[in-house]
């Protein structure tokens, strides 16, 4: 009963903590304060200095929306990125093209615009590059950096790059050579031929000669001067604290780790109550997971509410017999909430599967170590009524066999007799015995004492 009470107490605390998850995820990214002067007609400088992933996507969307709302005279994308996810780059490229119909956009490469970064630069109206910088090397690679040679993917990404190049009158063959090493390309402007088996990457000087850069500039200020807007106010957009945290939390490794801690923590608290720390860690991990996805713009409140309902149903299964229905619905709610809260359902389900397997190992180890404290122990009576705990058992009466006494009442067939100066309840084998008759104990089994009237001759002792 004590274990059950402890379990209920911990579950109540966990359920009380779950609303904090929704509250945490209710935070939104704060806006960066502009200069005191009016930002209308100002130049917005947006840094693109991270991997092309979900965090960058949400930041650029917010920054471009502010520039559009403020009717900015120019947006400068300050690019220095090694690339990233192609699906994310495709969405960002589309967002840049949409914003370009409202405000002029210049991509300023002040480091490298590699892989997906080159695609973002090509979607801008103009490209400015700092000396000694590069653009290109957009071959598709996997997570280990190995080339992906699937013709389907190579063809698709080649067309995406070519389309972005043609959008602003650039040579599409150069963009294709940045993706597909099987192509051969001759550039008369450079007097060079790039044979099959190589991937094209252009320095700033070469990019200027072949039309993949419109000017060379040493700084953002020079880019603004080149566009004739040096007298305009400059608004430098920055990642908010929430966006920095979201960028970290939504990275594939960290999000999977949070799911592992969340699943293992909550399960351990339910199975081995009494600690509190695993449950709190599990709820906190889930809260951080949904916070990161929420700030990144992937998780809505419906996903969070569905997840919380799933947790509540899973907990209810322990106390309400439902033949597993509540448990199944709870698991379905949790899985659906996590999948809905991610930017890619397929990736989130794969991460959830990996997390579930890893958490299962942790849970098994933890449950084995603390198996004597498991919730299943509340269904098993393990207490013994010992003298050490103050319980006094009946005195053993095996030594009474053969002892004689006198009946104090009639035995019909049970009654009272006095044996060894002790009044005890006795019973005969079925015969009636008068009061005051001498009897002998023939059997003493626990609390049952069987007597027989003493007659002439010996009385048989029952074994």
Tab-separated table of C-alpha atoms in Angstrom:
chain	number	residue	atom	x	y	z
A	1	UNK	CA	0.000	0.000	0.000
A	2	UNK	CA	2.908	2.310	0.768
A	3	UNK	CA	4.354	1.694	-2.715
A	4	UNK	CA	0.978	2.393	-4.307
A	5	UNK	CA	0.646	5.659	-2.367
A	6	UNK	CA	4.151	6.680	-3.424
A	7	UNK	CA	3.342	5.847	-7.048
A	8	UNK	CA	0.170	7.912	-6.995
A	9	UNK	CA	2.027	10.850	-5.419
A	10	UNK	CA	4.748	10.822	-8.078
A	11	UNK	CA	2.237	10.527	-10.911
A	12	UNK	CA	0.272	13.480	-9.587
A	13	UNK	CA	3.478	15.552	-9.473
A	14	UNK	CA	4.320	14.521	-13.024
A	15	UNK	CA	0.879	15.398	-14.326
A	16	UNK	CA	1.071	18.746	-12.552
A	17	UNK	CA	4.373	19.361	-14.319
A	18	UNK	CA	2.993	18.596	-17.774
A	19	UNK	CA	1.202	21.953	-18.141
A	20	UNK	CA	4.637	23.556	-17.813
A	21	UNK	CA	5.433	21.833	-21.105
A	22	UNK	CA	2.675	23.731	-22.847
A	23	UNK	CA	3.642	26.939	-21.057
A	24	UNK	CA	7.278	26.552	-22.077
A	25	UNK	CA	6.299	25.935	-25.659
A	26	UNK	CA	4.138	29.053	-25.573
A	27	UNK	CA	7.239	31.220	-25.661
A	28	UNK	CA	7.788	32.845	-29.025
A	29	UNK	CA	10.907	34.209	-30.613
A	30	UNK	CA	11.501	37.823	-29.623
A	31	UNK	CA	12.069	40.438	-32.250
A	32	UNK	CA	15.386	42.232	-32.589
A	33	UNK	CA	15.105	45.920	-31.833
A	34	UNK	CA	15.834	48.182	-34.736
A	35	UNK	CA	17.571	51.548	-34.632
A	36	UNK	CA	15.712	54.404	-32.975
A	37	UNK	CA	15.122	55.974	-36.350
A	38	UNK	CA	12.313	54.717	-38.526
A	39	UNK	CA	13.078	51.340	-40.156
A	40	UNK	CA	10.895	52.137	-43.185
A	41	UNK	CA	13.175	52.153	-46.202
A	42	UNK	CA	16.048	50.803	-44.119
A	43	UNK	CA	18.532	48.153	-45.191
A	44	UNK	CA	18.038	44.841	-43.397
A	45	UNK	CA	21.132	42.682	-42.923
A	46	UNK	CA	20.308	39.031	-42.238
A	47	UNK	CA	23.169	36.686	-41.275
A	48	UNK	CA	23.190	33.208	-42.817
A	49	UNK	CA	26.068	31.794	-40.808
A	50	UNK	CA	24.895	28.351	-39.727
A	51	UNK	CA	24.015	25.051	-41.305
A	52	UNK	CA	20.962	25.071	-43.524
A	53	UNK	CA	18.560	23.392	-41.087
A	54	UNK	CA	15.247	24.063	-39.403
A	55	UNK	CA	16.604	26.759	-37.086
A	56	UNK	CA	17.865	28.847	-40.006
A	57	UNK	CA	14.578	28.389	-41.838
A	58	UNK	CA	12.466	29.781	-38.991
A	59	UNK	CA	14.905	32.667	-38.412
A	60	UNK	CA	15.006	33.686	-42.082
A	61	UNK	CA	11.227	33.507	-42.333
A	62	UNK	CA	10.871	35.838	-39.346
A	63	UNK	CA	13.580	38.221	-40.564
A	64	UNK	CA	12.228	38.438	-44.114
A	65	UNK	CA	8.713	38.990	-42.787
A	66	UNK	CA	9.959	41.963	-40.736
A	67	UNK	CA	11.758	43.400	-43.756
A	68	UNK	CA	8.638	43.032	-45.902
A	69	UNK	CA	6.443	44.617	-43.239
A	70	UNK	CA	8.861	47.522	-42.828
A	71	UNK	CA	9.035	48.056	-46.593
A	72	UNK	CA	12.814	47.755	-46.515
A	73	UNK	CA	14.766	49.276	-49.378
A	74	UNK	CA	17.178	46.313	-49.438
A	75	UNK	CA	17.826	42.961	-47.762
A	76	UNK	CA	21.401	41.706	-47.565
A	77	UNK	CA	21.826	37.995	-46.863
A	78	UNK	CA	25.269	37.754	-45.236
A	79	UNK	CA	26.187	34.173	-46.226
A	80	UNK	CA	28.902	31.940	-44.794
A	81	UNK	CA	27.599	28.373	-44.598
A	82	UNK	CA	28.862	24.890	-45.491
A	83	UNK	CA	25.349	23.871	-46.566
A	84	UNK	CA	22.931	21.480	-44.944
A	85	UNK	CA	19.628	19.779	-45.656
A	86	UNK	CA	18.446	20.015	-49.238
A	87	UNK	CA	14.741	19.879	-48.357
A	88	UNK	CA	15.228	22.804	-45.965
A	89	UNK	CA	17.242	24.691	-48.602
A	90	UNK	CA	14.430	24.191	-51.107
A	91	UNK	CA	11.903	25.751	-48.720
A	92	UNK	CA	14.222	28.640	-47.835
A	93	UNK	CA	14.954	29.262	-51.531
A	94	UNK	CA	11.246	29.523	-52.228
A	95	UNK	CA	10.859	31.959	-49.319
A	96	UNK	CA	13.705	34.109	-50.680
A	97	UNK	CA	12.109	34.195	-54.131
A	98	UNK	CA	8.769	35.234	-52.624
A	99	UNK	CA	10.385	37.996	-50.589
A	100	UNK	CA	12.314	39.133	-53.672
A	101	UNK	CA	9.044	40.170	-55.308
A	102	UNK	CA	8.491	42.636	-52.453
A	103	UNK	CA	11.979	43.878	-51.491
A	104	UNK	CA	15.306	43.715	-53.384
A	105	UNK	CA	17.614	40.984	-52.051
A	106	UNK	CA	21.391	40.703	-52.367
A	107	UNK	CA	23.337	37.607	-51.326
A	108	UNK	CA	26.727	38.670	-49.936
A	109	UNK	CA	29.144	35.733	-49.714
A	110	UNK	CA	31.764	36.669	-47.125
A	111	UNK	CA	32.988	33.129	-46.415
A	112	UNK	CA	31.674	30.225	-48.421
A	113	UNK	CA	28.383	29.438	-50.059
A	114	UNK	CA	28.782	25.710	-50.405
A	115	UNK	CA	26.196	23.072	-51.273
A	116	UNK	CA	22.771	24.271	-50.097
A	117	UNK	CA	24.345	27.678	-49.371
A	118	UNK	CA	25.046	28.112	-53.097
A	119	UNK	CA	21.397	27.399	-53.825
A	120	UNK	CA	20.282	30.117	-51.386
A	121	UNK	CA	22.643	32.627	-52.995
A	122	UNK	CA	21.366	31.820	-56.498
A	123	UNK	CA	17.793	32.545	-55.414
A	124	UNK	CA	18.693	36.127	-54.484
A	125	UNK	CA	18.414	38.884	-57.086
A	126	UNK	CA	22.103	39.874	-56.962
A	127	UNK	CA	25.240	38.170	-55.650
A	128	UNK	CA	28.194	40.021	-54.150
A	129	UNK	CA	31.294	38.150	-53.029
A	130	UNK	CA	34.205	39.077	-50.835
A	131	UNK	CA	37.705	38.358	-52.193
A	132	UNK	CA	39.038	34.840	-51.467
A	133	UNK	CA	35.538	33.403	-50.943
A	134	UNK	CA	33.925	30.533	-52.858
A	135	UNK	CA	30.587	29.377	-54.181
A	136	UNK	CA	29.567	25.924	-55.435
A	137	UNK	CA	30.411	22.329	-54.473
A	138	UNK	CA	26.725	21.426	-54.241
A	139	UNK	CA	27.040	17.655	-54.713
A	140	UNK	CA	24.531	15.619	-52.691
A	141	UNK	CA	26.118	13.781	-49.759
A	142	UNK	CA	24.760	11.664	-46.918
A	143	UNK	CA	25.186	12.282	-43.190
A	144	UNK	CA	28.680	10.743	-43.321
A	145	UNK	CA	29.816	13.004	-46.145
A	146	UNK	CA	29.719	10.270	-48.779
A	147	UNK	CA	28.463	11.141	-52.253
A	148	UNK	CA	24.892	10.131	-53.094
A	149	UNK	CA	24.930	8.768	-56.643
A	150	UNK	CA	21.234	8.011	-56.985
A	151	UNK	CA	20.363	9.396	-60.456
A	152	UNK	CA	16.915	10.428	-59.279
A	153	UNK	CA	18.237	12.693	-56.531
A	154	UNK	CA	21.125	14.024	-58.622
A	155	UNK	CA	18.794	14.899	-61.494
A	156	UNK	CA	16.296	16.607	-59.215
A	157	UNK	CA	18.862	18.732	-57.404
A	158	UNK	CA	20.624	19.599	-60.677
A	159	UNK	CA	17.356	20.959	-62.041
A	160	UNK	CA	16.729	22.908	-58.830
A	161	UNK	CA	20.157	24.557	-59.049
A	162	UNK	CA	19.776	25.222	-62.766
A	163	UNK	CA	16.339	26.760	-62.257
A	164	UNK	CA	17.654	29.071	-59.527
A	165	UNK	CA	20.507	30.162	-61.815
A	166	UNK	CA	18.230	30.850	-64.784
A	167	UNK	CA	15.934	32.866	-62.520
A	168	UNK	CA	18.450	35.729	-62.640
A	169	UNK	CA	19.995	35.091	-66.046
A	170	UNK	CA	22.980	32.977	-64.972
A	171	UNK	CA	24.464	30.057	-66.918
A	172	UNK	CA	22.501	26.970	-65.745
A	173	UNK	CA	25.242	24.575	-66.916
A	174	UNK	CA	27.578	25.958	-64.268
A	175	UNK	CA	24.976	25.237	-61.571
A	176	UNK	CA	24.531	21.682	-62.859
A	177	UNK	CA	28.305	21.089	-62.801
A	178	UNK	CA	28.291	22.170	-59.141
A	179	UNK	CA	25.978	19.201	-58.452
A	180	UNK	CA	26.715	16.475	-60.999
A	181	UNK	CA	30.342	15.277	-61.295
A	182	UNK	CA	29.500	13.186	-64.368
A	183	UNK	CA	29.079	16.323	-66.521
A	184	UNK	CA	31.877	17.992	-68.481
A	185	UNK	CA	31.926	21.795	-68.712
A	186	UNK	CA	34.022	24.288	-70.668
A	187	UNK	CA	34.066	27.926	-69.595
A	188	UNK	CA	35.520	30.153	-72.326
A	189	UNK	CA	35.520	33.136	-69.929
A	190	UNK	CA	38.083	31.302	-67.793
A	191	UNK	CA	39.728	29.308	-70.541
A	192	UNK	CA	39.222	26.155	-68.508
A	193	UNK	CA	37.533	22.804	-68.996
A	194	UNK	CA	36.162	20.882	-66.026
A	195	UNK	CA	36.145	17.187	-66.903
A	196	UNK	CA	33.879	14.452	-65.629
A	197	UNK	CA	34.655	13.261	-62.141
A	198	UNK	CA	35.075	16.756	-60.669
A	199	UNK	CA	32.729	19.096	-58.835
A	200	UNK	CA	32.766	22.772	-59.692
A	201	UNK	CA	33.502	25.405	-57.068
A	202	UNK	CA	34.214	29.010	-58.084
A	203	UNK	CA	36.369	31.585	-56.344
A	204	UNK	CA	35.008	35.120	-56.094
A	205	UNK	CA	37.162	36.306	-59.018
A	206	UNK	CA	36.102	33.416	-61.269
A	207	UNK	CA	32.466	33.768	-60.243
A	208	UNK	CA	32.604	37.439	-61.276
A	209	UNK	CA	33.957	36.532	-64.724
A	210	UNK	CA	31.274	33.886	-65.439
A	211	UNK	CA	28.386	35.944	-64.065
A	212	UNK	CA	27.927	34.075	-60.793
A	213	UNK	CA	28.841	37.240	-58.888
A	214	UNK	CA	27.745	40.754	-59.782
A	215	UNK	CA	30.437	42.577	-57.817
A	216	UNK	CA	33.292	42.103	-55.374
A	217	UNK	CA	32.885	43.724	-51.969
A	218	UNK	CA	34.940	43.565	-48.808
A	219	UNK	CA	32.098	44.197	-46.379
A	220	UNK	CA	28.377	44.621	-45.983
A	221	UNK	CA	28.890	48.391	-46.027
A	222	UNK	CA	30.483	48.163	-49.465
A	223	UNK	CA	27.531	46.120	-50.705
A	224	UNK	CA	25.116	48.768	-49.431
A	225	UNK	CA	27.208	51.506	-51.072
A	226	UNK	CA	27.239	49.511	-54.331
A	227	UNK	CA	23.424	49.548	-54.253
A	228	UNK	CA	23.441	53.331	-53.645
A	229	UNK	CA	21.851	53.103	-50.199
A	230	UNK	CA	24.667	54.162	-47.866
A	231	UNK	CA	22.520	56.971	-46.446
A	232	UNK	CA	19.833	54.520	-45.241
A	233	UNK	CA	19.490	53.174	-41.719
A	234	UNK	CA	20.816	49.642	-41.255
A	235	UNK	CA	18.906	47.060	-39.246
A	236	UNK	CA	21.023	44.052	-38.299
A	237	UNK	CA	18.861	41.046	-37.593
A	238	UNK	CA	20.099	38.592	-34.979
A	239	UNK	CA	19.020	35.263	-33.630
A	240	UNK	CA	17.018	35.634	-30.445
A	241	UNK	CA	17.922	33.542	-27.405
A	242	UNK	CA	14.909	31.323	-28.042
A	243	UNK	CA	15.991	30.771	-31.655
A	244	UNK	CA	19.545	29.892	-30.598
A	245	UNK	CA	18.179	27.366	-28.121
A	246	UNK	CA	15.754	26.051	-30.747
A	247	UNK	CA	18.577	25.630	-33.276
A	248	UNK	CA	20.421	23.456	-30.746
A	249	UNK	CA	17.387	21.469	-29.616
A	250	UNK	CA	16.125	20.675	-33.113
A	251	UNK	CA	19.427	19.261	-34.362
A	252	UNK	CA	18.946	15.546	-35.171
A	253	UNK	CA	21.229	14.185	-32.446
A	254	UNK	CA	19.893	16.376	-29.645
A	255	UNK	CA	16.215	15.842	-30.505
A	256	UNK	CA	16.741	12.056	-30.493
A	257	UNK	CA	18.575	12.283	-27.150
A	258	UNK	CA	15.679	14.266	-25.677
A	259	UNK	CA	13.229	11.589	-26.812
A	260	UNK	CA	15.385	8.867	-25.221
A	261	UNK	CA	15.526	10.714	-21.879
A	262	UNK	CA	11.811	11.534	-22.064
A	263	UNK	CA	10.643	7.982	-22.777
A	264	UNK	CA	13.043	6.350	-20.318
A	265	UNK	CA	12.408	8.882	-17.544
A	266	UNK	CA	8.621	8.685	-17.618
A	267	UNK	CA	8.599	4.879	-17.979
A	268	UNK	CA	11.042	4.379	-15.093
A	269	UNK	CA	8.970	6.651	-12.853
A	270	UNK	CA	5.856	4.641	-13.628
A	271	UNK	CA	7.491	1.236	-13.184
A	272	UNK	CA	9.826	1.991	-10.279
A	273	UNK	CA	8.142	4.727	-8.219
A	274	UNK	CA	9.722	6.504	-5.317
A	275	UNK	CA	12.592	8.377	-6.978
A	276	UNK	CA	11.015	11.416	-8.646
A	277	UNK	CA	14.181	12.374	-10.538
A	278	UNK	CA	13.553	10.118	-13.610
A	279	UNK	CA	10.000	11.427	-13.941
A	280	UNK	CA	11.059	15.062	-13.678
A	281	UNK	CA	13.918	14.498	-16.143
A	282	UNK	CA	11.533	12.783	-18.566
A	283	UNK	CA	8.941	15.571	-18.476
A	284	UNK	CA	11.690	18.210	-18.796
A	285	UNK	CA	13.155	16.414	-21.837
A	286	UNK	CA	9.769	16.295	-23.565
A	287	UNK	CA	9.218	19.978	-22.718
A	288	UNK	CA	12.553	20.927	-24.303
A	289	UNK	CA	11.763	18.806	-27.366
A	290	UNK	CA	8.440	20.534	-27.988
A	291	UNK	CA	9.871	23.967	-27.101
A	292	UNK	CA	12.526	23.635	-29.803
A	293	UNK	CA	10.013	22.424	-32.379
A	294	UNK	CA	7.537	25.155	-31.417
A	295	UNK	CA	10.021	28.013	-31.756
A	296	UNK	CA	11.229	26.557	-35.054
A	297	UNK	CA	7.653	26.814	-36.260
A	298	UNK	CA	6.962	23.084	-36.620
A	299	UNK	CA	4.949	22.173	-33.526
A	300	UNK	CA	1.551	23.726	-32.936
A	301	UNK	CA	-0.462	23.652	-29.725
A	302	UNK	CA	-2.555	20.807	-31.125
A	303	UNK	CA	0.533	18.553	-31.168
A	304	UNK	CA	1.399	19.499	-27.584
A	305	UNK	CA	-2.157	18.962	-26.319
A	306	UNK	CA	-2.366	15.602	-28.083
A	307	UNK	CA	0.918	14.524	-26.484
A	308	UNK	CA	-0.268	15.528	-22.980
A	309	UNK	CA	-3.546	13.640	-23.483
A	310	UNK	CA	-1.517	10.582	-24.514
A	311	UNK	CA	0.554	10.763	-21.308
A	312	UNK	CA	-2.616	11.091	-19.187
A	313	UNK	CA	-4.223	8.070	-20.873
A	314	UNK	CA	-1.081	6.010	-20.379
A	315	UNK	CA	-1.002	6.855	-16.670
A	316	UNK	CA	-4.724	6.101	-16.338
A	317	UNK	CA	-4.129	2.566	-17.617
A	318	UNK	CA	-2.315	1.768	-14.358
A	319	UNK	CA	-5.313	2.613	-12.173
A	320	UNK	CA	-8.306	1.985	-14.443
A	321	UNK	CA	-8.734	-1.563	-15.826
A	322	UNK	CA	-9.424	-1.153	-19.542
A	323	UNK	CA	-7.906	-4.333	-21.005
A	324	UNK	CA	-5.136	-2.203	-22.576
A	325	UNK	CA	-7.424	0.202	-24.447
A	326	UNK	CA	-6.300	3.279	-22.515
A	327	UNK	CA	-2.663	2.241	-22.869
A	328	UNK	CA	-2.953	1.796	-26.638
A	329	UNK	CA	-4.728	5.151	-27.026
A	330	UNK	CA	-2.105	6.795	-24.820
A	331	UNK	CA	0.800	5.449	-26.874
A	332	UNK	CA	-0.969	6.502	-30.080
A	333	UNK	CA	-1.451	10.019	-28.697
A	334	UNK	CA	2.207	10.313	-27.687
A	335	UNK	CA	3.522	9.064	-31.030
A	336	UNK	CA	1.134	11.267	-33.025
A	337	UNK	CA	1.969	14.336	-30.940
A	338	UNK	CA	5.715	13.843	-31.429
A	339	UNK	CA	5.305	13.207	-35.177
A	340	UNK	CA	3.050	16.248	-35.629
A	341	UNK	CA	5.512	18.410	-33.692
A	342	UNK	CA	8.466	17.708	-36.004
A	343	UNK	CA	9.355	19.326	-39.329
A	344	UNK	CA	9.450	15.929	-41.067
A	345	UNK	CA	7.127	13.100	-40.023
A	346	UNK	CA	9.324	10.376	-41.494
A	347	UNK	CA	12.461	11.646	-39.745
A	348	UNK	CA	10.615	12.070	-36.466
A	349	UNK	CA	9.233	8.519	-36.571
A	350	UNK	CA	12.696	7.119	-37.304
A	351	UNK	CA	14.154	9.151	-34.438
A	352	UNK	CA	11.306	7.982	-32.200
A	353	UNK	CA	11.992	4.346	-33.102
A	354	UNK	CA	15.693	4.716	-32.286
A	355	UNK	CA	14.840	6.523	-29.055
A	356	UNK	CA	12.343	3.828	-28.045
A	357	UNK	CA	14.902	1.042	-28.540
A	358	UNK	CA	17.600	2.904	-26.620
A	359	UNK	CA	15.132	3.805	-23.851
A	360	UNK	CA	14.009	0.172	-23.630
A	361	UNK	CA	17.573	-0.906	-22.818
A	362	UNK	CA	17.896	1.808	-20.151
A	363	UNK	CA	14.526	0.882	-18.639
A	364	UNK	CA	15.409	-2.834	-18.548
A	365	UNK	CA	18.696	-2.154	-16.744
A	366	UNK	CA	17.078	0.232	-14.291
A	367	UNK	CA	14.162	-2.088	-13.553
A	368	UNK	CA	16.509	-5.034	-12.981
A	369	UNK	CA	18.658	-3.067	-10.544
A	370	UNK	CA	15.622	-1.827	-8.598
A	371	UNK	CA	13.387	-4.856	-9.188
A	372	UNK	CA	12.457	-5.050	-5.481
A	373	UNK	CA	10.913	-1.575	-5.730
A	374	UNK	CA	8.915	-2.135	-8.894
A	375	UNK	CA	5.247	-1.299	-9.201
A	376	UNK	CA	4.450	-5.012	-9.643
A	377	UNK	CA	5.405	-5.577	-5.999
A	378	UNK	CA	2.202	-3.896	-4.863
A	379	UNK	CA	0.283	-6.926	-6.155
A	380	UNK	CA	2.305	-9.386	-4.041
A	381	UNK	CA	1.990	-9.788	-0.243
A	382	UNK	CA	5.557	-9.978	1.024
A	383	UNK	CA	5.134	-9.084	4.697
A	384	UNK	CA	5.506	-11.813	7.344
A	385	UNK	CA	3.910	-11.689	10.812
A	386	UNK	CA	7.086	-12.240	12.815
A	387	UNK	CA	7.855	-11.825	16.500
A	388	UNK	CA	10.445	-9.201	15.537
A	389	UNK	CA	7.583	-7.039	14.281
A	390	UNK	CA	5.586	-7.526	17.508
A	391	UNK	CA	3.345	-10.370	16.407
A	392	UNK	CA	2.965	-13.212	18.963
A	393	UNK	CA	2.242	-16.611	17.366
A	394	UNK	CA	0.346	-19.417	19.072
A	395	UNK	CA	2.363	-21.546	21.469
A	396	UNK	CA	3.369	-24.921	20.002
A	397	UNK	CA	1.282	-27.773	21.474
A	398	UNK	CA	2.952	-30.816	20.058
A	399	UNK	CA	4.190	-31.611	23.582
A	400	UNK	CA	0.576	-31.871	24.770
A	401	UNK	CA	0.095	-35.191	23.018
A	402	UNK	CA	-0.785	-37.780	25.673
A	403	UNK	CA	-1.448	-35.186	28.372
A	404	UNK	CA	-4.628	-35.583	30.415
A	405	UNK	CA	-7.098	-33.023	31.600
A	406	UNK	CA	-10.679	-32.540	32.774
A	407	UNK	CA	-13.614	-31.275	30.761
A	408	UNK	CA	-15.094	-28.049	32.090
A	409	UNK	CA	-18.164	-28.315	29.909
A	410	UNK	CA	-19.959	-30.960	27.944
A	411	UNK	CA	-18.228	-31.842	24.685
A	412	UNK	CA	-20.914	-32.055	21.923
A	413	UNK	CA	-18.471	-32.690	20.330
A	414	UNK	CA	-16.650	-29.409	21.087
A	415	UNK	CA	-16.303	-27.677	24.383
A	416	UNK	CA	-13.827	-26.522	27.014
A	417	UNK	CA	-11.303	-28.515	28.951
A	418	UNK	CA	-8.469	-27.749	31.330
A	419	UNK	CA	-5.135	-29.230	30.273
A	420	UNK	CA	-1.853	-28.405	31.976
A	421	UNK	CA	-3.756	-25.808	34.000
A	422	UNK	CA	-4.771	-24.022	30.764
A	423	UNK	CA	-8.381	-23.560	29.605
A	424	UNK	CA	-8.536	-24.506	25.944
A	425	UNK	CA	-11.132	-25.243	23.342
A	426	UNK	CA	-11.177	-28.921	22.473
A	427	UNK	CA	-13.088	-31.271	20.243
A	428	UNK	CA	-13.742	-34.986	20.274
A	429	UNK	CA	-13.765	-37.408	17.380
A	430	UNK	CA	-17.558	-37.143	17.296
A	431	UNK	CA	-18.622	-38.719	20.576
A	432	UNK	CA	-20.280	-36.817	23.449
A	433	UNK	CA	-18.386	-36.421	26.722
A	434	UNK	CA	-19.925	-35.361	30.035
A	435	UNK	CA	-18.626	-32.479	32.106
A	436	UNK	CA	-15.944	-33.401	34.680
A	437	UNK	CA	-14.706	-36.354	32.638
A	438	UNK	CA	-11.028	-37.102	32.330
A	439	UNK	CA	-9.800	-36.756	28.734
A	440	UNK	CA	-6.482	-37.267	27.002
A	441	UNK	CA	-5.022	-35.230	24.069
A	442	UNK	CA	-4.745	-37.481	21.016
A	443	UNK	CA	-4.006	-34.804	18.396
A	444	UNK	CA	-2.789	-31.197	18.419
A	445	UNK	CA	-2.860	-29.652	14.933
A	446	UNK	CA	-2.412	-25.872	15.045
A	447	UNK	CA	-5.337	-24.462	17.037
A	448	UNK	CA	-7.344	-27.724	16.861
A	449	UNK	CA	-6.953	-29.968	19.903
A	450	UNK	CA	-8.598	-33.386	19.726
A	451	UNK	CA	-9.308	-35.254	22.958
A	452	UNK	CA	-10.697	-38.660	23.887
A	453	UNK	CA	-12.372	-39.830	27.077
A	454	UNK	CA	-10.037	-41.866	29.272
A	455	UNK	CA	-11.530	-45.300	29.795
A	456	UNK	CA	-10.193	-48.592	30.955
A	457	UNK	CA	-7.105	-49.438	28.970
A	458	UNK	CA	-4.878	-47.131	26.940
A	459	UNK	CA	-6.006	-44.391	24.600
A	460	UNK	CA	-4.627	-44.400	21.028
A	461	UNK	CA	-2.671	-41.274	20.103
A	462	UNK	CA	-3.460	-39.945	16.602
A	463	UNK	CA	-0.397	-39.171	14.481
